[in-house]
Short mmCIF file of C-alpha atoms in Angstrom, two decimals:
data_model
loop_
_atom_site.label_atom_id
_atom_site.label_comp_id
_atom_site.label_asym_id
_atom_site.label_seq_id
_atom_site.Cartn_x
_atom_site.Cartn_y
_atom_site.Cartn_z
CA MET A 4 29.81 -99.38 57.85
CA ASN A 5 27.29 -102.26 57.71
CA GLN A 6 24.49 -99.91 58.67
CA ALA A 7 25.49 -97.55 55.89
CA ARG A 8 25.41 -100.42 53.42
CA ALA A 9 21.99 -101.46 54.65
CA HIS A 10 20.59 -98.13 53.48
CA HIS A 11 22.49 -98.16 50.23
CA HIS A 12 20.26 -98.27 47.15
CA GLU A 13 20.98 -101.19 44.88
CA PRO A 14 20.19 -100.53 41.21
CA LEU A 15 17.72 -102.77 39.49
CA ASP A 16 17.98 -101.06 36.10
CA SER A 17 20.76 -98.55 35.65
CA GLN A 18 20.27 -98.06 31.92
CA ALA A 19 18.51 -95.01 30.56
CA ALA A 20 14.97 -95.47 29.29
CA ARG A 21 14.91 -96.49 25.65
CA PRO A 22 12.48 -94.89 23.20
CA PRO A 23 9.26 -96.93 22.99
CA TRP A 24 9.80 -97.85 19.36
CA VAL A 25 6.95 -100.37 19.24
CA GLY A 26 4.55 -97.76 20.54
CA ILE A 27 5.93 -95.12 18.18
CA VAL A 28 5.38 -97.39 15.17
CA ALA A 29 1.87 -98.33 16.36
CA SER A 30 0.93 -94.70 17.02
CA THR A 31 2.23 -93.64 13.61
CA ALA A 32 0.21 -96.40 11.96
CA GLY A 33 -2.87 -95.34 13.96
CA PHE A 34 -2.41 -91.70 13.00
CA LEU A 35 -2.11 -92.59 9.32
CA ALA A 36 -5.15 -94.86 9.59
CA MET A 37 -7.23 -92.00 11.04
CA ILE A 38 -6.09 -89.69 8.25
CA ALA A 39 -6.95 -92.37 5.67
CA ILE A 40 -10.43 -92.84 7.20
CA ALA A 41 -11.07 -89.10 7.12
CA TYR A 42 -9.85 -88.87 3.53
CA SER A 43 -12.01 -91.76 2.35
CA MET A 44 -15.15 -90.33 3.97
CA TRP A 45 -14.49 -86.66 3.26
CA ASP A 46 -16.92 -86.34 0.34
CA SER A 47 -19.63 -88.15 2.31
CA LEU A 48 -19.45 -85.74 5.24
CA PRO A 49 -21.70 -82.67 5.36
CA GLU A 50 -19.80 -79.41 5.03
CA TYR A 51 -20.94 -78.45 8.54
CA LEU A 52 -21.77 -80.88 11.33
CA ALA A 53 -23.98 -80.21 14.33
CA THR A 54 -22.32 -80.77 17.69
CA ARG A 55 -25.34 -79.48 19.61
CA GLU A 56 -28.92 -79.54 18.44
CA ALA A 57 -30.97 -76.37 18.69
CA THR A 58 -33.68 -76.17 21.36
CA PRO A 59 -36.31 -73.53 22.10
CA THR A 60 -34.00 -72.05 24.75
CA ARG A 61 -30.59 -72.27 23.08
CA PRO A 62 -29.17 -72.17 19.56
CA GLY A 63 -27.52 -75.13 17.90
CA VAL A 64 -23.78 -75.36 17.31
CA THR A 65 -22.20 -76.49 14.05
CA VAL A 66 -18.54 -76.90 13.14
CA PRO A 67 -16.76 -77.42 9.81
CA ARG A 68 -16.13 -81.03 8.88
CA ILE A 69 -12.35 -80.50 9.14
CA VAL A 70 -12.81 -80.08 12.90
CA ILE A 71 -14.58 -83.42 13.31
CA ALA A 72 -12.23 -85.20 10.91
CA GLY A 73 -9.07 -83.83 12.53
CA ALA A 74 -10.02 -83.83 16.21
CA LEU A 75 -8.96 -87.38 17.12
CA PRO A 76 -5.68 -87.35 15.13
CA ALA A 77 -4.90 -84.11 16.97
CA VAL A 78 -5.70 -85.80 20.29
CA LEU A 79 -3.23 -88.59 19.53
CA LEU A 80 -0.53 -86.06 18.65
CA LEU A 81 -1.26 -84.07 21.81
CA ILE A 82 -1.08 -87.14 24.05
CA GLY A 83 2.18 -88.17 22.40
CA ALA A 84 3.65 -84.71 22.94
CA VAL A 85 2.53 -84.59 26.58
CA MET A 86 3.90 -88.07 27.34
CA THR A 87 7.21 -87.25 25.64
CA ALA A 88 7.56 -84.02 27.60
CA SER A 89 6.63 -85.71 30.88
CA THR A 90 9.20 -88.46 30.24
CA ILE A 91 11.93 -85.89 29.62
CA VAL A 92 10.99 -83.86 32.70
CA GLY A 93 10.64 -87.00 34.80
CA GLY A 94 14.08 -88.19 33.69
CA ARG A 95 15.62 -84.94 34.87
CA LEU A 96 13.76 -84.96 38.18
CA ARG A 97 14.23 -88.65 39.02
CA HIS A 98 17.53 -87.87 40.80
CA TYR A 99 15.59 -85.76 43.31
CA VAL A 100 13.01 -88.47 44.10
CA ASP A 101 13.48 -91.57 46.20
CA PRO A 102 14.39 -94.20 43.57
CA THR A 103 12.31 -96.85 45.33
CA LEU A 104 9.24 -94.81 44.34
CA VAL A 105 10.20 -94.37 40.66
CA ALA A 106 9.61 -96.97 37.96
CA SER A 107 12.73 -98.38 36.33
CA PRO A 108 13.61 -97.17 32.81
CA ARG A 109 12.78 -100.60 31.42
CA SER A 110 9.35 -100.50 33.06
CA GLN A 111 8.74 -97.02 31.72
CA THR A 112 9.57 -98.12 28.18
CA ARG A 113 7.32 -101.18 28.46
CA SER A 114 4.45 -99.07 29.79
CA MET A 115 4.80 -96.50 27.02
CA ASN A 116 4.84 -99.26 24.41
CA VAL A 117 1.61 -100.78 25.72
CA LEU A 118 -0.09 -97.39 26.04
CA PHE A 119 0.76 -96.31 22.51
CA VAL A 120 -0.26 -99.65 21.04
CA VAL A 121 -3.72 -99.87 22.60
CA LEU A 122 -4.56 -96.13 22.66
CA PRO A 123 -4.44 -95.70 18.85
CA LEU A 124 -6.74 -98.73 18.55
CA LEU A 125 -9.35 -96.93 20.64
CA LEU A 126 -8.91 -93.65 18.76
CA VAL A 127 -9.05 -95.30 15.31
CA THR A 128 -12.27 -97.03 16.35
CA LEU A 129 -13.75 -93.73 17.49
CA GLN A 130 -12.62 -92.03 14.28
CA ALA A 131 -14.24 -94.66 12.08
CA GLY A 132 -17.43 -94.70 14.12
CA LEU A 133 -17.92 -90.95 14.48
CA LEU A 134 -17.26 -90.20 10.82
CA SER A 135 -19.47 -93.10 9.73
CA LYS A 136 -22.31 -91.78 11.85
CA ALA A 137 -21.75 -88.26 10.51
CA ALA A 138 -21.86 -89.62 6.96
CA HIS A 139 -25.04 -91.56 7.82
CA HIS A 140 -23.40 -94.97 7.39
CA ASP A 141 -24.38 -97.95 9.52
CA PHE A 142 -21.62 -98.59 12.09
CA PRO A 143 -21.92 -100.31 15.51
CA LEU A 144 -20.07 -97.46 17.25
CA GLU A 145 -21.07 -98.25 20.82
CA GLN A 146 -20.13 -101.93 20.62
CA ALA A 147 -16.84 -101.11 18.89
CA VAL A 148 -15.92 -98.57 21.56
CA GLY A 149 -16.81 -101.05 24.30
CA VAL A 150 -14.54 -103.72 22.79
CA ALA A 151 -11.71 -101.23 22.18
CA PHE A 152 -11.93 -99.91 25.73
CA GLY A 153 -11.88 -103.47 27.03
CA ILE A 154 -8.70 -104.15 25.06
CA LEU A 155 -7.20 -100.98 26.53
CA LEU A 156 -7.91 -102.23 30.06
CA ILE A 157 -6.48 -105.66 29.25
CA GLY A 158 -3.27 -104.07 27.96
CA LEU A 159 -2.92 -101.87 31.04
CA GLY A 160 -3.66 -104.81 33.32
CA ASN A 161 -1.01 -106.89 31.58
CA VAL A 162 1.72 -104.30 32.01
CA LEU A 163 0.83 -103.17 35.55
CA PRO A 164 2.44 -106.11 37.43
CA LYS A 165 5.63 -105.65 35.37
CA ILE A 166 6.31 -102.11 36.59
CA SER A 167 9.23 -102.33 39.00
CA PRO A 168 11.06 -99.59 40.94
CA SER A 169 14.42 -98.23 39.81
CA ARG A 170 16.13 -99.41 43.00
CA VAL A 171 15.45 -101.36 46.14
CA SER A 172 16.40 -100.14 49.57
CA ASN A 173 16.42 -101.15 53.20
CA GLY A 174 15.76 -97.57 54.16
CA PRO A 175 12.50 -96.00 55.39
CA THR A 176 10.74 -96.47 52.05
CA GLY A 177 12.18 -99.93 51.45
CA ARG A 178 8.97 -101.66 52.56
CA LEU A 179 6.64 -99.54 50.44
CA ALA A 180 7.99 -100.43 46.98
CA PRO A 181 7.78 -104.26 47.31
CA ALA A 182 4.38 -104.05 49.04
CA TRP A 183 3.02 -101.87 46.23
CA GLN A 184 4.54 -104.10 43.57
CA ARG A 185 2.83 -107.18 45.04
CA SER A 186 -0.44 -105.25 45.04
CA GLN A 187 0.12 -104.42 41.38
CA ARG A 188 -0.21 -108.10 40.52
CA VAL A 189 -3.70 -108.17 42.04
CA GLY A 190 -4.57 -104.89 40.34
CA GLY A 191 -3.32 -106.14 36.99
CA ILE A 192 -5.46 -109.27 37.16
CA ALA A 193 -8.48 -107.19 38.19
CA LEU A 194 -7.99 -104.79 35.25
CA MET A 195 -7.68 -107.67 32.79
CA PHE A 196 -10.91 -109.29 34.07
CA LEU A 197 -12.58 -105.89 33.92
CA GLY A 198 -11.43 -105.44 30.31
CA VAL A 199 -12.73 -108.86 29.29
CA ALA A 200 -16.07 -108.16 30.97
CA CYS A 201 -16.35 -104.78 29.24
CA GLY A 202 -15.49 -106.16 25.80
CA VAL A 203 -17.71 -109.22 25.94
CA GLY A 204 -20.52 -107.49 27.78
CA SER A 205 -20.76 -104.80 25.10
CA PHE A 206 -22.57 -107.33 22.89
CA PHE A 207 -25.22 -108.05 25.53
CA LEU A 208 -25.56 -104.90 27.66
CA PRO A 209 -25.59 -101.15 26.91
CA PRO A 210 -21.95 -100.50 25.92
CA VAL A 211 -21.95 -96.87 27.10
CA LEU A 212 -22.92 -97.89 30.63
CA LEU A 213 -20.27 -100.62 30.59
CA VAL A 214 -17.53 -98.24 29.46
CA VAL A 215 -18.45 -95.60 32.04
CA GLY A 216 -18.82 -98.21 34.77
CA SER A 217 -15.49 -99.83 33.86
CA ALA A 218 -13.74 -96.46 33.92
CA LEU A 219 -15.12 -95.80 37.41
CA LEU A 220 -14.08 -99.26 38.57
CA VAL A 221 -10.48 -98.53 37.54
CA ALA A 222 -10.35 -96.07 40.44
CA ALA A 223 -11.75 -98.80 42.71
CA VAL A 224 -8.98 -101.17 41.55
CA TYR A 225 -6.32 -98.63 42.50
CA GLY A 226 -8.06 -98.09 45.83
CA LEU A 227 -7.87 -101.85 46.41
CA MET A 228 -4.15 -101.79 45.55
CA ALA A 229 -3.55 -98.98 48.03
CA ALA A 230 -5.43 -100.87 50.77
CA LEU A 231 -3.47 -104.07 50.11
CA THR A 232 -0.22 -102.12 50.22
CA VAL A 233 -1.06 -100.68 53.64
CA ILE A 234 -2.03 -104.11 54.97
CA ARG A 235 1.19 -105.71 53.69
CA MET A 236 3.34 -103.01 55.27
CA ARG A 237 2.02 -103.76 58.75
#
């Protein structure tokens, strides 16, 4: 009886995941902002925009301005649809997965809120910068993208240590979840420092290199988290 109890999963968060209302409001505001930016610059945009310059060996490519103006709003809608579908599918499949390896509903809601608050900021910045460049306005696009990407990393780093499993267990996977969660704290701090470095450094170093380098270092941060998890499970 005691052994059976030892392997019993104790719920940490038995409530269903709530809709990420903060993220929904922020994403809606971001979508409307992108539409407003496109509307305000519409008359300044050329009817056709070049996406690839012609060379002696290949022809150039041009697209109607509606494609450039509507691409990023469409991306935001697509990401929202994919995340919504994955949440629904994940909710139905979570009963077939070890609950110690699944984030709690509260953690899922918090993560979605952070993602859909900082992601629209990045997309709105890109929308304003790309359309300004297309309309031949002066806009510090690279620096703005570097700062926005840094804020994205800071937001992800802030929420990472707060992601907890649905249940704890003394079973075979009982050691993995707490070891990974402790590693998340280190990973979260690393992502926040990386975001600050990317945002501040964009004013002093080539922002494109910083953004690409920071994106590659995110994989290194997760590799560090995996290594720390293995060490702590020994």
